[in-house]
């Protein structure tokens, strides 16, 4: 089976900007290759003191790479960074017209592979066309050498022959469609706020277990796979804690050095995080969780995020010492159902100023008066006595005065 899969060889540049994180970036590139359905074939590293204007990396390193790949015509080369169209062309030419892609092209390919909903597909196409548009030269020479395989899924297969005018028109159409969907989502958000349903957004680095956590908290049947960007389309499910109903929304994951225009393309999907009452930032406790957190916070900051958040350290089942995690974080294992009750208590604590958890006693002669307003609260437990009804309830504090005569001191 592996013989039929596309093989990708990585060029990993090491610059002053990425010297402290290039190994993480490289490991992510390997994971991206696997998530795209291809096979990792090897890596060549290049320390770069001065960027080559034509090819980014030096001529000597390209000659070395050409020799390494001699006799292997079917291997694609991935530059683990972003390349200009001319540099893509020049590297390809130096490698005997070998197919060359960059990190953004690879991510876009995974997006195209994983988008399932109509909105997700529109967002992917918008991101791809925005990336392709400035790279069209003449008849698309810079992209025409890509052929099939990774980096050419979605509109990339059909847009090579289109002119810039058509793409401009298509971009306007896609943006207008997404704005319509965004408007509908804003109306849904306003309706939920009117109905006092609190929204919680699951955000964080890709592949940290957000979808697994959503399934654990809500019991929803969601798509879960151990690969990057497995979830692109937002998933929303309701669940309750002590009578308080929440809407939990899963969002697209972030990645280190994720190009800004890709974040913009998924802005409407990520809007659920911007307007959430609380964000759960999920980190993989077995990985570089500090980097994951900083990347997530920076991305959210760039989007104008200002909601309160709770840090959730996931995949902690094999970690005995939880004190190593950031202060006030909650350690859980979504797969093993560990720490979930504590997480629920912490979520509820974040909303304690909005709700009153108390006992009511309703004399039988006042049951009708109680029933008139019962829709405003949630009953958790009911006990019938000789004189009346004892009820454990959750009341939004704005309605507490209505039930003042029934509240047990």
Short mmCIF file of C-alpha atoms in Angstrom, two decimals:
data_model
loop_
_atom_site.label_atom_id
_atom_site.label_comp_id
_atom_site.label_asym_id
_atom_site.label_seq_id
_atom_site.Cartn_x
_atom_site.Cartn_y
_atom_site.Cartn_z
CA UNK A 1 0.00 0.00 0.00
CA UNK A 2 2.83 2.38 0.92
CA UNK A 3 4.35 1.98 -2.54
CA UNK A 4 1.29 3.67 -4.06
CA UNK A 5 1.40 6.66 -1.70
CA UNK A 6 3.13 9.90 -2.59
CA UNK A 7 6.54 10.27 -0.94
CA UNK A 8 7.64 13.67 0.33
CA UNK A 9 11.18 14.81 1.18
CA UNK A 10 11.57 17.82 3.48
CA UNK A 11 13.84 20.82 3.11
CA UNK A 12 14.10 22.19 6.66
CA UNK A 13 15.57 25.71 6.77
CA UNK A 14 17.20 26.79 10.04
CA UNK A 15 17.18 30.57 10.42
CA UNK A 16 17.69 33.05 13.23
CA UNK A 17 13.91 33.28 13.58
CA UNK A 18 13.25 29.55 13.97
CA UNK A 19 16.53 28.33 15.51
CA UNK A 20 14.83 27.48 18.82
CA UNK A 21 11.84 25.72 17.28
CA UNK A 22 12.89 24.22 13.95
CA UNK A 23 12.80 20.68 15.35
CA UNK A 24 9.18 21.15 16.44
CA UNK A 25 8.36 22.63 13.03
CA UNK A 26 10.04 19.65 11.37
CA UNK A 27 8.11 17.12 13.48
CA UNK A 28 4.91 18.95 12.61
CA UNK A 29 5.79 18.77 8.92
CA UNK A 30 6.16 14.98 9.21
CA UNK A 31 2.73 14.82 10.88
CA UNK A 32 1.27 17.07 8.18
CA UNK A 33 2.65 14.76 5.48
CA UNK A 34 1.02 11.76 7.14
CA UNK A 35 -2.25 13.66 7.63
CA UNK A 36 -2.25 14.44 3.89
CA UNK A 37 -2.11 10.72 3.17
CA UNK A 38 1.51 10.74 1.97
CA UNK A 39 4.74 9.15 3.23
CA UNK A 40 7.69 10.94 4.83
CA UNK A 41 10.83 10.14 2.78
CA UNK A 42 13.57 12.04 4.58
CA UNK A 43 14.97 15.49 5.42
CA UNK A 44 17.81 17.75 4.43
CA UNK A 45 18.66 20.56 6.88
CA UNK A 46 20.07 23.92 5.85
CA UNK A 47 21.55 26.52 8.21
CA UNK A 48 20.78 29.86 6.59
CA UNK A 49 22.76 32.97 7.53
CA UNK A 50 21.73 34.89 4.45
CA UNK A 51 18.62 34.09 2.40
CA UNK A 52 19.29 33.35 -1.27
CA UNK A 53 17.06 35.70 -3.29
CA UNK A 54 16.46 33.09 -6.00
CA UNK A 55 15.98 29.85 -4.05
CA UNK A 56 16.00 30.78 -0.33
CA UNK A 57 18.56 28.02 0.35
CA UNK A 58 22.06 27.90 -1.12
CA UNK A 59 23.04 26.43 -4.48
CA UNK A 60 25.35 23.88 -2.83
CA UNK A 61 22.55 22.46 -0.71
CA UNK A 62 20.32 22.14 -3.78
CA UNK A 63 23.06 20.20 -5.58
CA UNK A 64 23.38 17.92 -2.54
CA UNK A 65 19.62 17.36 -2.50
CA UNK A 66 19.59 16.69 -6.25
CA UNK A 67 22.21 13.98 -5.73
CA UNK A 68 20.29 12.46 -2.81
CA UNK A 69 17.14 12.18 -4.90
CA UNK A 70 18.88 10.92 -8.04
CA UNK A 71 17.00 7.97 -9.49
CA UNK A 72 13.90 8.69 -7.38
CA UNK A 73 11.66 10.61 -9.81
CA UNK A 74 8.42 10.22 -7.87
CA UNK A 75 9.50 12.01 -4.69
CA UNK A 76 7.94 15.42 -3.99
CA UNK A 77 9.98 18.09 -2.18
CA UNK A 78 8.41 20.04 0.68
CA UNK A 79 10.00 23.32 1.71
CA UNK A 80 8.99 23.64 5.38
CA UNK A 81 8.23 27.34 5.21
CA UNK A 82 6.52 29.67 2.76
CA UNK A 83 7.95 30.13 -0.73
CA UNK A 84 7.30 32.83 -3.28
CA UNK A 85 6.17 31.63 -6.72
CA UNK A 86 9.56 32.41 -8.30
CA UNK A 87 11.48 30.54 -5.59
CA UNK A 88 9.18 27.54 -6.02
CA UNK A 89 9.95 27.60 -9.75
CA UNK A 90 13.68 28.02 -9.24
CA UNK A 91 13.98 25.18 -6.72
CA UNK A 92 11.96 22.94 -9.02
CA UNK A 93 14.20 23.80 -11.97
CA UNK A 94 17.34 23.12 -9.92
CA UNK A 95 15.96 19.67 -9.08
CA UNK A 96 15.24 18.73 -12.70
CA UNK A 97 11.66 20.03 -12.68
CA UNK A 98 10.74 18.00 -9.60
CA UNK A 99 7.43 18.82 -7.93
CA UNK A 100 8.00 21.36 -5.12
CA UNK A 101 5.44 22.52 -2.55
CA UNK A 102 5.66 24.64 0.59
CA UNK A 103 4.15 24.31 4.06
CA UNK A 104 1.07 26.40 3.24
CA UNK A 105 0.30 24.31 0.14
CA UNK A 106 0.48 21.16 2.26
CA UNK A 107 -1.84 22.58 4.93
CA UNK A 108 -4.32 23.70 2.29
CA UNK A 109 -4.31 20.21 0.84
CA UNK A 110 -5.22 18.74 4.25
CA UNK A 111 -7.96 21.34 4.60
CA UNK A 112 -9.39 20.28 1.23
CA UNK A 113 -9.21 16.62 2.27
CA UNK A 114 -10.98 17.11 5.60
CA UNK A 115 -13.64 19.76 4.92
CA UNK A 116 -17.05 18.09 4.95
CA UNK A 117 -19.71 20.77 5.42
CA UNK A 118 -20.69 23.25 2.71
CA UNK A 119 -19.29 26.10 4.79
CA UNK A 120 -16.03 24.27 5.41
CA UNK A 121 -15.62 23.61 1.69
CA UNK A 122 -16.31 27.26 0.88
CA UNK A 123 -13.71 28.38 3.42
CA UNK A 124 -11.13 25.97 2.04
CA UNK A 125 -11.74 27.11 -1.52
CA UNK A 126 -11.47 30.75 -0.44
CA UNK A 127 -8.14 30.07 1.30
CA UNK A 128 -6.80 28.15 -1.72
CA UNK A 129 -7.79 30.81 -4.23
CA UNK A 130 -6.33 33.59 -2.09
CA UNK A 131 -3.08 31.65 -2.05
CA UNK A 132 -3.15 30.79 -5.75
CA UNK A 133 -4.17 34.22 -7.03
CA UNK A 134 -0.89 36.13 -6.46
CA UNK A 135 1.02 33.10 -7.68
CA UNK A 136 -0.54 33.00 -11.13
CA UNK A 137 2.00 34.07 -13.74
CA UNK A 138 0.84 34.11 -17.32
CA UNK A 139 -0.93 30.79 -17.71
CA UNK A 140 -0.07 29.58 -14.24
CA UNK A 141 3.42 28.31 -14.99
CA UNK A 142 4.41 28.47 -11.34
CA UNK A 143 1.75 25.91 -10.50
CA UNK A 144 1.48 23.93 -13.71
CA UNK A 145 4.40 21.69 -12.75
CA UNK A 146 2.67 20.43 -9.64
CA UNK A 147 0.79 17.68 -11.43
CA UNK A 148 -1.42 15.52 -9.19
CA UNK A 149 -1.15 14.43 -5.58
CA UNK A 150 -0.54 16.43 -2.41
CA UNK A 151 -1.03 20.15 -2.83
CA UNK A 152 -3.41 19.89 -5.77
CA UNK A 153 -6.69 18.81 -4.16
CA UNK A 154 -9.75 21.02 -4.30
CA UNK A 155 -9.88 23.99 -6.67
CA UNK A 156 -6.15 23.68 -7.30
CA UNK A 157 -6.98 21.00 -9.86
CA UNK A 158 -9.22 23.24 -11.96
CA UNK A 159 -7.99 26.79 -11.36
CA UNK A 160 -4.65 26.46 -13.17
CA UNK A 161 -6.31 27.31 -16.48
CA UNK A 162 -8.53 30.11 -15.22
CA UNK A 163 -7.65 33.77 -15.61
CA UNK A 164 -7.24 36.31 -12.83
CA UNK A 165 -10.57 37.95 -13.61
CA UNK A 166 -12.47 34.72 -13.01
CA UNK A 167 -10.65 34.15 -9.71
CA UNK A 168 -11.44 37.69 -8.55
CA UNK A 169 -15.11 37.04 -9.28
CA UNK A 170 -15.03 33.71 -7.52
CA UNK A 171 -13.37 35.27 -4.47
CA UNK A 172 -16.12 37.89 -4.24
CA UNK A 173 -18.78 35.18 -4.53
CA UNK A 174 -17.21 33.02 -1.82
CA UNK A 175 -16.77 35.96 0.54
CA UNK A 176 -20.41 37.00 0.07
CA UNK A 177 -21.66 33.44 0.72
CA UNK A 178 -19.57 33.19 3.88
CA UNK A 179 -20.83 36.58 5.07
CA UNK A 180 -24.40 35.31 4.68
CA UNK A 181 -23.54 32.26 6.77
CA UNK A 182 -21.81 34.49 9.31
CA UNK A 183 -24.94 36.63 9.55
CA UNK A 184 -27.07 33.55 10.22
CA UNK A 185 -24.63 32.41 12.88
CA UNK A 186 -24.77 35.84 14.54
CA UNK A 187 -28.57 35.55 14.69
CA UNK A 188 -28.24 32.10 16.28
CA UNK A 189 -25.76 33.48 18.81
CA UNK A 190 -28.12 36.35 19.68
CA UNK A 191 -31.00 33.86 20.07
CA UNK A 192 -28.94 31.68 22.41
CA UNK A 193 -27.97 34.66 24.54
CA UNK A 194 -31.62 35.68 24.72
CA UNK A 195 -32.47 32.17 25.88
CA UNK A 196 -29.57 32.39 28.34
CA UNK A 197 -27.70 29.39 26.94
CA UNK A 198 -24.02 29.77 27.83
CA UNK A 199 -21.57 28.97 25.03
CA UNK A 200 -18.22 27.27 25.63
CA UNK A 201 -15.67 27.05 22.82
CA UNK A 202 -13.04 24.32 22.56
CA UNK A 203 -9.92 25.92 21.15
CA UNK A 204 -6.26 25.05 20.97
CA UNK A 205 -3.51 23.43 19.00
CA UNK A 206 -4.46 20.87 16.42
CA UNK A 207 -4.60 17.23 17.53
CA UNK A 208 -4.71 17.92 21.27
CA UNK A 209 -7.94 15.94 21.77
CA UNK A 210 -10.59 18.66 21.52
CA UNK A 211 -13.06 16.43 19.64
CA UNK A 212 -12.51 13.59 22.13
CA UNK A 213 -13.21 16.01 24.99
CA UNK A 214 -16.40 17.22 23.28
CA UNK A 215 -17.53 13.60 22.95
CA UNK A 216 -16.73 12.92 26.61
CA UNK A 217 -18.59 15.98 27.92
CA UNK A 218 -21.64 15.74 25.67
CA UNK A 219 -21.85 12.11 24.60
CA UNK A 220 -21.93 13.28 20.98
CA UNK A 221 -20.89 10.96 18.16
CA UNK A 222 -18.10 13.07 16.66
CA UNK A 223 -15.37 12.33 14.14
CA UNK A 224 -12.11 11.56 15.95
CA UNK A 225 -8.82 10.73 14.28
CA UNK A 226 -5.20 11.04 15.35
CA UNK A 227 -4.07 13.46 12.66
CA UNK A 228 -3.61 17.19 12.21
CA UNK A 229 -6.67 19.24 11.23
CA UNK A 230 -8.97 16.20 11.46
CA UNK A 231 -11.77 18.59 12.49
CA UNK A 232 -12.33 21.61 10.25
CA UNK A 233 -16.07 22.05 10.47
CA UNK A 234 -17.44 23.46 13.73
CA UNK A 235 -19.37 20.94 15.84
CA UNK A 236 -21.84 22.18 18.46
CA UNK A 237 -23.51 20.02 21.11
CA UNK A 238 -25.43 20.81 24.31
CA UNK A 239 -24.79 19.39 27.77
CA UNK A 240 -25.79 20.27 31.31
CA UNK A 241 -24.00 20.59 34.65
CA UNK A 242 -26.24 20.76 37.74
CA UNK A 243 -29.14 21.99 35.69
CA UNK A 244 -27.20 24.64 33.75
CA UNK A 245 -27.32 24.09 30.01
CA UNK A 246 -24.23 24.82 27.94
CA UNK A 247 -23.52 24.75 24.24
CA UNK A 248 -20.05 23.30 23.57
CA UNK A 249 -18.46 24.20 20.22
CA UNK A 250 -15.41 22.47 18.75
CA UNK A 251 -13.27 24.60 16.42
CA UNK A 252 -10.46 24.16 13.90
CA UNK A 253 -7.09 23.62 15.56
CA UNK A 254 -4.15 26.01 15.39
CA UNK A 255 -0.59 25.33 14.33
CA UNK A 256 2.73 27.07 14.84
CA UNK A 257 3.47 29.56 12.04
CA UNK A 258 -0.02 29.07 10.59
CA UNK A 259 -0.19 31.69 7.80
CA UNK A 260 -2.40 34.63 8.72
CA UNK A 261 -4.55 34.38 5.59
CA UNK A 262 -5.53 30.82 6.56
CA UNK A 263 -6.75 32.10 9.93
CA UNK A 264 -8.70 34.83 8.13
CA UNK A 265 -10.32 32.27 5.84
CA UNK A 266 -11.66 30.38 8.87
CA UNK A 267 -12.65 33.50 10.75
CA UNK A 268 -16.37 32.73 10.49
CA UNK A 269 -15.82 29.25 11.94
CA UNK A 270 -13.62 30.60 14.72
CA UNK A 271 -16.16 33.30 15.48
CA UNK A 272 -17.81 30.88 17.93
CA UNK A 273 -14.69 31.22 20.07
CA UNK A 274 -14.73 35.02 19.87
CA UNK A 275 -18.32 35.25 21.14
CA UNK A 276 -18.16 32.39 23.65
CA UNK A 277 -18.85 32.99 27.31
CA UNK A 278 -15.88 30.77 28.14
CA UNK A 279 -13.10 29.17 26.09
CA UNK A 280 -11.50 25.86 27.03
CA UNK A 281 -7.93 26.00 25.72
CA UNK A 282 -6.93 22.36 25.31
CA UNK A 283 -3.25 21.38 25.37
CA UNK A 284 -1.55 18.01 24.93
CA UNK A 285 0.15 17.38 28.28
CA UNK A 286 2.55 14.91 26.66
CA UNK A 287 3.81 17.45 24.12
CA UNK A 288 5.21 20.99 23.99
CA UNK A 289 2.22 22.35 25.88
CA UNK A 290 3.74 25.75 26.66
CA UNK A 291 4.34 26.33 22.95
CA UNK A 292 0.80 25.10 22.18
CA UNK A 293 -0.66 27.54 24.71
CA UNK A 294 1.38 30.52 23.49
CA UNK A 295 0.52 29.76 19.85
CA UNK A 296 -3.19 29.53 20.71
CA UNK A 297 -3.21 32.72 22.80
CA UNK A 298 -1.34 34.62 20.08
CA UNK A 299 -3.72 33.43 17.38
CA UNK A 300 -6.77 34.31 19.49
CA UNK A 301 -5.26 37.70 20.29
CA UNK A 302 -4.76 38.39 16.58
CA UNK A 303 -8.47 37.65 16.10
CA UNK A 304 -9.55 40.07 18.83
CA UNK A 305 -10.45 37.40 21.39
CA UNK A 306 -11.26 38.77 24.86
CA UNK A 307 -13.42 36.10 26.56
CA UNK A 308 -12.29 34.39 29.79
CA UNK A 309 -10.60 31.04 29.32
CA UNK A 310 -9.81 27.88 31.26
CA UNK A 311 -6.67 25.88 30.48
CA UNK A 312 -7.27 22.13 30.10
CA UNK A 313 -4.29 19.77 30.09
CA UNK A 314 -5.41 16.67 28.19
CA UNK A 315 -3.82 13.21 27.76
CA UNK A 316 -2.54 13.14 31.36
CA UNK A 317 -3.30 9.46 32.06
CA UNK A 318 0.41 8.52 32.10
CA UNK A 319 1.63 11.58 34.03
CA UNK A 320 1.78 11.06 37.80
CA UNK A 321 2.93 14.54 38.88
CA UNK A 322 0.20 17.00 37.87
CA UNK A 323 1.89 19.85 39.78
CA UNK A 324 4.17 20.48 36.79
CA UNK A 325 1.25 21.94 34.84
CA UNK A 326 0.42 25.66 34.73
CA UNK A 327 -1.34 27.11 37.77
CA UNK A 328 -5.16 26.86 37.74
CA UNK A 329 -5.17 24.43 34.80
CA UNK A 330 -7.32 21.29 34.97
CA UNK A 331 -5.67 17.95 34.22
CA UNK A 332 -7.87 15.47 32.35
CA UNK A 333 -7.77 12.45 30.11
CA UNK A 334 -10.69 12.60 27.72
CA UNK A 335 -10.04 9.06 26.46
CA UNK A 336 -9.83 7.54 29.96
CA UNK A 337 -12.53 9.75 31.56
CA UNK A 338 -10.13 11.11 34.18
CA UNK A 339 -10.58 14.57 35.71
CA UNK A 340 -13.84 15.22 33.81
CA UNK A 341 -15.92 15.76 36.96
CA UNK A 342 -13.35 18.26 38.24
CA UNK A 343 -13.46 20.03 34.87
CA UNK A 344 -17.24 20.27 35.08
CA UNK A 345 -17.03 21.74 38.58
CA UNK A 346 -14.47 24.28 37.39
CA UNK A 347 -16.65 25.24 34.42
CA UNK A 348 -19.60 25.74 36.73
CA UNK A 349 -17.47 27.82 39.12
CA UNK A 350 -16.73 30.21 36.29
CA UNK A 351 -20.47 30.92 36.04
CA UNK A 352 -21.30 30.96 39.76
CA UNK A 353 -22.08 34.69 39.66
CA UNK A 354 -24.82 34.01 37.10
CA UNK A 355 -26.71 31.24 38.94
CA UNK A 356 -28.11 30.46 42.36
CA UNK A 357 -27.94 26.84 43.51
CA UNK A 358 -30.36 26.41 46.38
CA UNK A 359 -33.23 24.52 48.04
CA UNK A 360 -36.85 25.66 47.74
CA UNK A 361 -39.80 24.68 49.90
CA UNK A 362 -43.15 25.12 48.17
CA UNK A 363 -46.25 24.68 50.36
CA UNK A 364 -48.97 22.77 48.52
CA UNK A 365 -51.32 25.77 48.62
CA UNK A 366 -48.71 27.79 46.67
CA UNK A 367 -47.85 25.18 44.04
CA UNK A 368 -49.89 26.98 41.36
CA UNK A 369 -47.96 30.22 41.93
CA UNK A 370 -44.70 28.28 41.79
CA UNK A 371 -45.68 26.46 38.60
CA UNK A 372 -46.39 29.75 36.82
CA UNK A 373 -42.67 30.62 36.97
CA UNK A 374 -41.14 27.13 37.07
CA UNK A 375 -39.93 27.49 33.46
CA UNK A 376 -37.39 30.09 34.69
CA UNK A 377 -35.41 27.56 36.75
CA UNK A 378 -34.11 24.01 36.52
CA UNK A 379 -35.18 21.40 39.04
CA UNK A 380 -32.40 19.01 40.04
CA UNK A 381 -34.10 16.95 42.74
CA UNK A 382 -37.68 16.85 44.10
CA UNK A 383 -39.00 15.50 47.42
CA UNK A 384 -42.67 15.42 48.45
CA UNK A 385 -43.40 15.93 52.16
CA UNK A 386 -46.59 16.20 54.21
CA UNK A 387 -46.62 20.01 54.05
CA UNK A 388 -45.18 20.74 50.60
CA UNK A 389 -42.46 20.08 48.04
CA UNK A 390 -38.72 20.37 48.64
CA UNK A 391 -36.88 21.14 45.42
CA UNK A 392 -33.16 21.47 44.68
CA UNK A 393 -32.94 24.03 41.90
CA UNK A 394 -30.67 26.11 39.73
CA UNK A 395 -31.97 29.65 39.22
CA UNK A 396 -30.48 32.36 37.00
CA UNK A 397 -29.78 35.11 39.53
CA UNK A 398 -31.80 37.62 37.55
CA UNK A 399 -34.91 35.58 38.49
CA UNK A 400 -33.96 34.88 42.11
CA UNK A 401 -36.33 37.53 43.53
CA UNK A 402 -39.31 35.79 41.95
CA UNK A 403 -38.68 32.72 44.12
CA UNK A 404 -37.52 34.61 47.22
CA UNK A 405 -40.44 33.39 49.38
CA UNK A 406 -39.59 29.75 48.61
CA UNK A 407 -35.83 29.86 49.15
CA UNK A 408 -34.62 28.02 52.25
CA UNK A 409 -32.20 30.12 54.29
#
